[in-house]
PDB file of C-alpha atoms in Angstrom:
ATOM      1  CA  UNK A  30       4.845  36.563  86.058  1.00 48.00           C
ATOM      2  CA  UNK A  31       5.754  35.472  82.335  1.00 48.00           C
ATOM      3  CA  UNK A  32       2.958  36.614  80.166  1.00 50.00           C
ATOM      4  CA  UNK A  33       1.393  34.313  78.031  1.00 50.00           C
ATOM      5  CA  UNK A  34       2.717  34.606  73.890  1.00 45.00           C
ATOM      6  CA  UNK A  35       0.234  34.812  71.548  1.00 48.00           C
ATOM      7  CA  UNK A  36       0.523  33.035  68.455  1.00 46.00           C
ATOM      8  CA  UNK A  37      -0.640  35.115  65.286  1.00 46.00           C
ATOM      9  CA  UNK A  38      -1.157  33.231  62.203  1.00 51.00           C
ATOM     10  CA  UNK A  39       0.436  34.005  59.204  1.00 46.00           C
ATOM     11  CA  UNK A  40      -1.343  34.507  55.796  1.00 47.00           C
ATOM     12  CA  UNK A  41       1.230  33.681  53.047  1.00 50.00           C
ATOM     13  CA  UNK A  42       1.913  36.479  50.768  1.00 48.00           C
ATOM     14  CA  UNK A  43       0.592  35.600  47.208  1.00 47.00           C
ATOM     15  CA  UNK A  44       2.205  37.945  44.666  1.00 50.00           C
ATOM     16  CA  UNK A  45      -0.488  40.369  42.878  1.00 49.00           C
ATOM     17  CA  UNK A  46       0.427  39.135  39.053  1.00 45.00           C
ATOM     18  CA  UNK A  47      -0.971  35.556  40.455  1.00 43.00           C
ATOM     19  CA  UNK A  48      -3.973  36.466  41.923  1.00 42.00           C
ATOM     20  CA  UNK A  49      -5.460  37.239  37.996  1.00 45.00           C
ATOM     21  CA  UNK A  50      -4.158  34.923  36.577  1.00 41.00           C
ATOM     22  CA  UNK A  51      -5.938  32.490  38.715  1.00 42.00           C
ATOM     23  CA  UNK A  52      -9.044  34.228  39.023  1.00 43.00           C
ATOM     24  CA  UNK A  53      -9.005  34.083  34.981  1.00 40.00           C
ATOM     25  CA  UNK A  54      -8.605  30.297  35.314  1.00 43.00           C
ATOM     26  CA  UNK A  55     -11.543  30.099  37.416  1.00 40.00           C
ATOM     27  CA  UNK A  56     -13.742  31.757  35.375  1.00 37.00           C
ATOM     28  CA  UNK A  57     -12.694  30.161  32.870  1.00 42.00           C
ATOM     29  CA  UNK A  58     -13.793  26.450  34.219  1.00 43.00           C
ATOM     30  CA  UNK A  59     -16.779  27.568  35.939  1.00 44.00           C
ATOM     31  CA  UNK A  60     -18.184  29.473  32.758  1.00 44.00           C
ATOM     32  CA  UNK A  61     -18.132  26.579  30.363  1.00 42.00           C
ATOM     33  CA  UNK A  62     -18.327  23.522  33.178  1.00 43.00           C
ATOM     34  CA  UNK A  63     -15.292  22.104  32.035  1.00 34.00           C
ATOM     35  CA  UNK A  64     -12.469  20.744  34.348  1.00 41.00           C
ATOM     36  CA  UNK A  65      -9.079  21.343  32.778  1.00 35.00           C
ATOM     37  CA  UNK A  66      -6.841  18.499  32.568  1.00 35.00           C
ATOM     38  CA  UNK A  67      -3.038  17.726  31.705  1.00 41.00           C
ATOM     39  CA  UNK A  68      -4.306  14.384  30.242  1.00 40.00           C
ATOM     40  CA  UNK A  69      -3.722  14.188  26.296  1.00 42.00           C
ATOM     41  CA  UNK A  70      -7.636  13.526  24.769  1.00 38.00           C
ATOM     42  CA  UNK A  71      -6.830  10.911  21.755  1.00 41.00           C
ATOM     43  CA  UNK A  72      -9.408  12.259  19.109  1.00 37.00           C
ATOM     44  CA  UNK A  73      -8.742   9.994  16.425  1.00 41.00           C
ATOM     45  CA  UNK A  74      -6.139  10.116  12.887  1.00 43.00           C
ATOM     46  CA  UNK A  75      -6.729  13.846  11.228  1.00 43.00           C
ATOM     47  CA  UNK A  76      -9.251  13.433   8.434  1.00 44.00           C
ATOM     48  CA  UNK A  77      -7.389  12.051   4.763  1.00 50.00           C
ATOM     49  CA  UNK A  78      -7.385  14.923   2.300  1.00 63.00           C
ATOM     50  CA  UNK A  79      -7.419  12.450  -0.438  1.00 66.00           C
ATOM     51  CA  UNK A  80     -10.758  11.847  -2.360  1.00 75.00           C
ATOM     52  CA  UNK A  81      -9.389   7.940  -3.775  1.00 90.00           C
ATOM     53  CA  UNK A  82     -11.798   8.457  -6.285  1.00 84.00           C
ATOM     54  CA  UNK A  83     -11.371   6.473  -9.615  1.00 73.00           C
ATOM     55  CA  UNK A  84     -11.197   8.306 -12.857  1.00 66.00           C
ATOM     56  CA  UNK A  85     -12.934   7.405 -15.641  1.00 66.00           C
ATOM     57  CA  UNK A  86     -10.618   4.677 -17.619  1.00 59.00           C
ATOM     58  CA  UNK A  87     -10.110   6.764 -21.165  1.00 60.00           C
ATOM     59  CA  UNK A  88     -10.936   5.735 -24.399  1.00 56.00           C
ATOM     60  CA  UNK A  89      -8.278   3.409 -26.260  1.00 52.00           C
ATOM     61  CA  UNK A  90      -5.972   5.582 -29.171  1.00 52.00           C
ATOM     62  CA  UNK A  91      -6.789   4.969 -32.701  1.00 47.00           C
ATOM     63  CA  UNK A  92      -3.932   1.896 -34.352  1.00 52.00           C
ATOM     64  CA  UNK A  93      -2.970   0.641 -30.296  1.00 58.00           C
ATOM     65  CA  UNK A  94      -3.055  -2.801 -29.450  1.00 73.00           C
ATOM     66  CA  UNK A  95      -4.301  -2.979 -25.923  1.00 83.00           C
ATOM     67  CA  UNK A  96      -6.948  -3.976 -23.359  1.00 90.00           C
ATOM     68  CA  UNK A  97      -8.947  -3.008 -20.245  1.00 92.00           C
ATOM     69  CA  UNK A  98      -7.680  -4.172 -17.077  1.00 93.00           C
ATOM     70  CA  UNK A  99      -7.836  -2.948 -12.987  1.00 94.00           C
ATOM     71  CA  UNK A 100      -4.506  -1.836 -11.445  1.00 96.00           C
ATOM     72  CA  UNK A 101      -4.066  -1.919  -8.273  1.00 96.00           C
ATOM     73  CA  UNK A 102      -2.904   1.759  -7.086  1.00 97.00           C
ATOM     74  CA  UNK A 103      -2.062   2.903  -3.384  1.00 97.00           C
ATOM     75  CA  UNK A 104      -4.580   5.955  -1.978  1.00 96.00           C
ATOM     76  CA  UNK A 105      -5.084   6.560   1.685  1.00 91.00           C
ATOM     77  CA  UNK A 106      -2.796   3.681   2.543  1.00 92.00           C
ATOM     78  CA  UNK A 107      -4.629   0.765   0.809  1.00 95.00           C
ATOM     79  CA  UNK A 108      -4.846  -0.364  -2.243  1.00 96.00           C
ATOM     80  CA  UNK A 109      -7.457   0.858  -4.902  1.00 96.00           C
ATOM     81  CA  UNK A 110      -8.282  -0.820  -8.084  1.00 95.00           C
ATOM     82  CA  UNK A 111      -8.200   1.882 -11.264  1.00 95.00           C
ATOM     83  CA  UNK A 112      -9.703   1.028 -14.169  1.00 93.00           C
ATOM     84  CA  UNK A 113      -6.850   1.965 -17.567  1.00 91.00           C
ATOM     85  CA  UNK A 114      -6.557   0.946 -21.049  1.00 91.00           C
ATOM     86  CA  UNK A 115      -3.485  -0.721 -21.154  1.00 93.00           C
ATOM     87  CA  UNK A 116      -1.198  -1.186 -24.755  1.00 91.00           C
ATOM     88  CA  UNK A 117       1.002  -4.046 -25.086  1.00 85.00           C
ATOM     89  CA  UNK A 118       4.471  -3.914 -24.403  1.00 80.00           C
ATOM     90  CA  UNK A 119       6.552  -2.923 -27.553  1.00 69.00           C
ATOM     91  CA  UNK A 120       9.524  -5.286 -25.875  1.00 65.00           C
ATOM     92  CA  UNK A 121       8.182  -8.667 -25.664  1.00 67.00           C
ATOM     93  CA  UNK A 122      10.566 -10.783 -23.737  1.00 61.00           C
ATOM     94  CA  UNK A 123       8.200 -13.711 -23.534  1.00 64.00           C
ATOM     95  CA  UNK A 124       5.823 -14.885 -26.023  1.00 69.00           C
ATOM     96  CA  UNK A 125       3.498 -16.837 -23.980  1.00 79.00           C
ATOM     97  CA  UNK A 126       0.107 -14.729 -23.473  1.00 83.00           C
ATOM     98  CA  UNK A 127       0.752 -14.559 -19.846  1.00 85.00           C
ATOM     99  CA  UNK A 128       3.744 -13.584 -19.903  1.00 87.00           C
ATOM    100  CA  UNK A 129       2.782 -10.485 -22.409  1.00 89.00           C
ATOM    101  CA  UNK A 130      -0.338  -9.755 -20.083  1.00 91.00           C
ATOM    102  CA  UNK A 131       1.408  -9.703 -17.051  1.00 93.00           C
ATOM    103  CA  UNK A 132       4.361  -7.542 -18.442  1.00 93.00           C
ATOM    104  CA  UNK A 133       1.801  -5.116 -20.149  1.00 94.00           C
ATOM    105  CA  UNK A 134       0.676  -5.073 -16.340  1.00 95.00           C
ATOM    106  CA  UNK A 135       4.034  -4.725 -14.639  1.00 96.00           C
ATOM    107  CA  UNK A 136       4.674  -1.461 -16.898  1.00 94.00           C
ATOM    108  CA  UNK A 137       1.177   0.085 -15.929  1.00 95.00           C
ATOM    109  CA  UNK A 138       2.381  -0.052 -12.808  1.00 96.00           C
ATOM    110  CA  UNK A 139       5.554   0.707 -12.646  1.00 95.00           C
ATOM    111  CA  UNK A 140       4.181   4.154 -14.875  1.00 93.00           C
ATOM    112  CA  UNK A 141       3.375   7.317 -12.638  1.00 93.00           C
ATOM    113  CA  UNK A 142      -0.286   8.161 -12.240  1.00 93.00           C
ATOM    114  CA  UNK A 143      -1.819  10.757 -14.205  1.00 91.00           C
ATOM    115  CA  UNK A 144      -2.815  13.867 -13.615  1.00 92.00           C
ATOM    116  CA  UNK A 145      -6.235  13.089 -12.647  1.00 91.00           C
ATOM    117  CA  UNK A 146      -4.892  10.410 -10.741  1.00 92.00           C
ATOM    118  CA  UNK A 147      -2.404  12.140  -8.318  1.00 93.00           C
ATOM    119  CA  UNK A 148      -4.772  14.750  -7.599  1.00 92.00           C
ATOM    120  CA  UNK A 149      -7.062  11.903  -6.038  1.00 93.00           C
ATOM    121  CA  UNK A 150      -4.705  11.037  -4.295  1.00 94.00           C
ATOM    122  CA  UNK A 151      -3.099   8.048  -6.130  1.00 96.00           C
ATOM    123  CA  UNK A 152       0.441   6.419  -6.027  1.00 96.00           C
ATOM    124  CA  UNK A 153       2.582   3.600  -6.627  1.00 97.00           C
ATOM    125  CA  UNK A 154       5.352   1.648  -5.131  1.00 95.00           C
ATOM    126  CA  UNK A 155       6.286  -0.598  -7.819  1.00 96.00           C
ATOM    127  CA  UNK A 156       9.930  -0.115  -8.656  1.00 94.00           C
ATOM    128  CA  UNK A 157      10.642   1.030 -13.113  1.00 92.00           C
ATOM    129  CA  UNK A 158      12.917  -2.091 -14.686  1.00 91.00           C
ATOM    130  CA  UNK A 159      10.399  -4.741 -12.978  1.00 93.00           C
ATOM    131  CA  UNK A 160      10.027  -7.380 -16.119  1.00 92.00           C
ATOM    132  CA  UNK A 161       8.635 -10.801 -16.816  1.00 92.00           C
ATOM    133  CA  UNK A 162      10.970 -13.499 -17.953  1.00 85.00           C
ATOM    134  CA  UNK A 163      10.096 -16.861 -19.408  1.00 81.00           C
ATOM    135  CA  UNK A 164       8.754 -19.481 -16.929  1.00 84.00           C
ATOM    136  CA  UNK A 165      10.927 -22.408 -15.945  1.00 88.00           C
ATOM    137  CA  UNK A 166      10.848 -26.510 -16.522  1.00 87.00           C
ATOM    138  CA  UNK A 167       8.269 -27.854 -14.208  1.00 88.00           C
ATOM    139  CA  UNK A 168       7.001 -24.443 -13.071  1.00 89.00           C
ATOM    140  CA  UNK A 169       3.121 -24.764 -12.859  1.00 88.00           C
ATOM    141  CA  UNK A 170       0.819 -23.381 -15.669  1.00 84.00           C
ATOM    142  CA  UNK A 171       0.340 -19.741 -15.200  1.00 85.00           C
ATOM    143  CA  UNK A 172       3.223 -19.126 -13.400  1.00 91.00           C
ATOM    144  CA  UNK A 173       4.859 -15.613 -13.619  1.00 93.00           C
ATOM    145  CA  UNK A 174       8.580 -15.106 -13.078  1.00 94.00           C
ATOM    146  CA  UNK A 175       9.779 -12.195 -12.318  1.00 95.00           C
ATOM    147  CA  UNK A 176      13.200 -10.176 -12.858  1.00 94.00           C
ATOM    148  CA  UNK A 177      13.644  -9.772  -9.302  1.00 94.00           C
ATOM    149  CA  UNK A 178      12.400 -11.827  -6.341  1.00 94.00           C
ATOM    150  CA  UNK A 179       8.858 -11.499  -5.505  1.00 94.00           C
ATOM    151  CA  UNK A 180      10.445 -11.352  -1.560  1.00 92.00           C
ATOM    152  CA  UNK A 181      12.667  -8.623  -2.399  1.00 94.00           C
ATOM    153  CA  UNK A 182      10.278  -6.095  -3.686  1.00 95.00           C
ATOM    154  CA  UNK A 183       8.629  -3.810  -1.181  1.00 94.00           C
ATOM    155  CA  UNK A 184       5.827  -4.982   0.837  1.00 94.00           C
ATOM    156  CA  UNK A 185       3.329  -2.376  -0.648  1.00 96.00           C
ATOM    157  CA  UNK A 186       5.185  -3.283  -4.192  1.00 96.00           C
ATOM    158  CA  UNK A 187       4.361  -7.233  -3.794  1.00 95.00           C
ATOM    159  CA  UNK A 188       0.732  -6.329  -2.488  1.00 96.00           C
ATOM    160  CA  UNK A 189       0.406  -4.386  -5.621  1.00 97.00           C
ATOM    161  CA  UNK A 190       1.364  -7.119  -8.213  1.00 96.00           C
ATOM    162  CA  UNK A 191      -0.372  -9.629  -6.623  1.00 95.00           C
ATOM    163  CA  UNK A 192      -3.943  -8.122  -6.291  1.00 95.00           C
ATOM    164  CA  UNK A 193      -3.223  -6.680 -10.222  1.00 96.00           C
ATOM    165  CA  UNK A 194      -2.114  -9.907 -11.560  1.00 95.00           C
ATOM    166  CA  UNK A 195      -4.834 -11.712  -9.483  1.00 92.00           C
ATOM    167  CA  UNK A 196      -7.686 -10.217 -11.011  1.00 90.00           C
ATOM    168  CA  UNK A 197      -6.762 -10.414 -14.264  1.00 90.00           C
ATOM    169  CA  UNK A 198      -8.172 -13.446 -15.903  1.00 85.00           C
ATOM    170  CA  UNK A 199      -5.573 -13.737 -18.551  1.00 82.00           C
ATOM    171  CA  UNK A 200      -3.117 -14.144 -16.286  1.00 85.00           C
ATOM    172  CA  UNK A 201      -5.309 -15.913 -13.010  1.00 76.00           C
ATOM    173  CA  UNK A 202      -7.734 -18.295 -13.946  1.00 64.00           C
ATOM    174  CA  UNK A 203     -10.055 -17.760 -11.323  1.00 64.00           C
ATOM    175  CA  UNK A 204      -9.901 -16.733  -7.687  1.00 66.00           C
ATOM    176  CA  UNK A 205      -6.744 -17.914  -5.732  1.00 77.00           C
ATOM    177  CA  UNK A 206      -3.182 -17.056  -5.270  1.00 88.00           C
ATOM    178  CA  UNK A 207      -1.223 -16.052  -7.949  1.00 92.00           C
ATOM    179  CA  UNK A 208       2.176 -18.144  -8.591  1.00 93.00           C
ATOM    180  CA  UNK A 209       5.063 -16.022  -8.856  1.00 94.00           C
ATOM    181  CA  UNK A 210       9.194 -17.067  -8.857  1.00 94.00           C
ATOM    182  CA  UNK A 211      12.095 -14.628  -9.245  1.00 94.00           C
ATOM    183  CA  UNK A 212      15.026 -14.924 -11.851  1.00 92.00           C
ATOM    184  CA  UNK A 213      16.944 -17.565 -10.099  1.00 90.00           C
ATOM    185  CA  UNK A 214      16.904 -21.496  -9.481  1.00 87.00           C
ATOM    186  CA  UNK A 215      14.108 -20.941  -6.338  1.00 90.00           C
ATOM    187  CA  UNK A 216      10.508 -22.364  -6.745  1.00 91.00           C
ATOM    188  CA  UNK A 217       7.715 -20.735  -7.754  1.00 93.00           C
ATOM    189  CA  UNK A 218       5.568 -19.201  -4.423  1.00 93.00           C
ATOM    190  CA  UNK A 219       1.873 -18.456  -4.368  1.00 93.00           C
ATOM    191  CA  UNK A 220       0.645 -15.454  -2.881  1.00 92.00           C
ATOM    192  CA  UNK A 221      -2.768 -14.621  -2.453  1.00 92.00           C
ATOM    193  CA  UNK A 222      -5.197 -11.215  -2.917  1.00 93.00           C
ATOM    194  CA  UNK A 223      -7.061 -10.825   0.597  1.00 92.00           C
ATOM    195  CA  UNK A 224      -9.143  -8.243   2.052  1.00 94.00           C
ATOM    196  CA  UNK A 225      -6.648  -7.861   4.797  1.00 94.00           C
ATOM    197  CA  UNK A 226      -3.718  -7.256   1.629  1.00 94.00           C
ATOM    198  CA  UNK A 227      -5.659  -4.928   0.338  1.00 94.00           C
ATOM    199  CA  UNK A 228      -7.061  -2.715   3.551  1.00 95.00           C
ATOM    200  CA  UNK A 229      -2.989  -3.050   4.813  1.00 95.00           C
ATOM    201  CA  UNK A 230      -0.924  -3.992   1.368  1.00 95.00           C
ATOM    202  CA  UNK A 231       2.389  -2.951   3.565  1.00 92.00           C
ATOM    203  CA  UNK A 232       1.372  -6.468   5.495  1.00 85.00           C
ATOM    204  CA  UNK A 233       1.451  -8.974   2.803  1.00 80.00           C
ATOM    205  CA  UNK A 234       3.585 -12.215   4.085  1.00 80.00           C
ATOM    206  CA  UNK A 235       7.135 -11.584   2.875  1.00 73.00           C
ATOM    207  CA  UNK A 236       7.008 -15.529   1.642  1.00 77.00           C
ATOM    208  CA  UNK A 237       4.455 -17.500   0.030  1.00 83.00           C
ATOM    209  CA  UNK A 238       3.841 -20.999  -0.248  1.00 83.00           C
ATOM    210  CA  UNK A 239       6.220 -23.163  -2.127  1.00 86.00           C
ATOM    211  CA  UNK A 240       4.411 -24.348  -5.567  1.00 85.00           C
ATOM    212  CA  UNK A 241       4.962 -27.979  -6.309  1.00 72.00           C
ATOM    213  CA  UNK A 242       6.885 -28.315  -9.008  1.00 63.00           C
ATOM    214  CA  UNK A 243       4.935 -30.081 -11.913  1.00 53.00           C
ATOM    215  CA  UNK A 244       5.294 -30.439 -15.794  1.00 45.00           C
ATOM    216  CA  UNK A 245       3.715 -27.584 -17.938  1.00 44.00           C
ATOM    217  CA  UNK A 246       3.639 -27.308 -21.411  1.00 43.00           C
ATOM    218  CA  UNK A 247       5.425 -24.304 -22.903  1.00 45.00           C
ATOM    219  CA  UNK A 248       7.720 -24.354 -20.304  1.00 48.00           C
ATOM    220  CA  UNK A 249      11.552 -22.872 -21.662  1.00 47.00           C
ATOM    221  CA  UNK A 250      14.485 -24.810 -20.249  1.00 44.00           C
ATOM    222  CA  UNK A 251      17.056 -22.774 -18.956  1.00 44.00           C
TER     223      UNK A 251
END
């Protein structure tokens, strides 16, 4: 007679390095009540470091022309309004008052913050050299020309000039868009100061609208 095999099972050999490693990991989950997971948790941007808090505009110097006026800066990736005492260009390429406002402007700007400034956490994106030329025949009153193309400066740039010149009443005479043109032949655009320009100023519309064209005293042929 055959005898009958028996069949013994077979327990698989777990090496001993393993067996604390996982008994670690079980502890570990049971302990606490937490299941462990491969899945990446999104728990939001890392807080800003920056404070964006405006300094204190200072006092204007003894025998300098200037004003008060809001510039736009960039702090925690929007645009901030800072409050400065700004002198009057020495070079005055135009003699129209907007044109001196706005290029008094421009060069606030275009200057690096101060001390108190940067450590807030402020900068700017407006490019040195930016100036204001002399508007053009038929260009709408109040229009600002521009060395370079509005459309050619950097998003963050435009968004900056725009909200600064837009709250300035010298140069806007009330809420709107502000009209802006570049050195060439090209009508003047408007762009306008929103909420959304201001919370995202990398977003502002590369192009404005096209400014009819209409008589305005003052105006310098060219």
């Amino acid at each position: 007679m055959r005898r009958a095999l028996s069949v013994v099972p077979v327990v698989p050999v777990v090496p001993a390095v393993v067996v604390p490693l996982v008994a670690i990991a079980l502890l570990a989950t049971s302990g606490c009540g937490i299941r462990a997971t491969t899945v990446p948790v999104d728990v939001g941007p890392a807080p800003s470091r920056v404070s964006c808090d405006t300094p204190q505009a200072p006092a204007g110097q003894s025998g300098v022309q200037g004003f008060r006026a809001t510039v736009e800066l960039v702090c925690g990736s929007q645009l901030v309004g800072v409050e400065r005492v700004i002198p009057m260009p020495e070079k005055k390429p135009v003699r129209d008052p907007v044109g001196l406002v706005a290029q008094a402007l421009l060069e606030a700007l275009e200057q690096t913050p101060n001390a108190d400034e940067r450590d807030a956490g402020f900068t700017t994106g407006v490019p040195e050299g930016l100036a204001v030329s002399a508007p053009r025949t038929g260009d709408p009153a109040g229009t600002v020309r521009l060395s370079r193309k509005p459309e050619d400066l950097p998003p963050v740039a435009l968004s900056q000039v725009v909200c600064t010149l837009a709250g300035n009443e010298a140069v806007s005479a009330g809420p709107g868009p502000v009209v802006l043109g570049g050195p060439d032949e090209d009508p003047p655009r408007a762009w306008e100061c929103t909420e959304a320009v201001r919370s995202r100023p990398e977003s502002v519309p590369t192009l404005g609208e096209i400014v009819r064209p209409s008589a305005s005293p003052g105006a310098t042929p060219r």
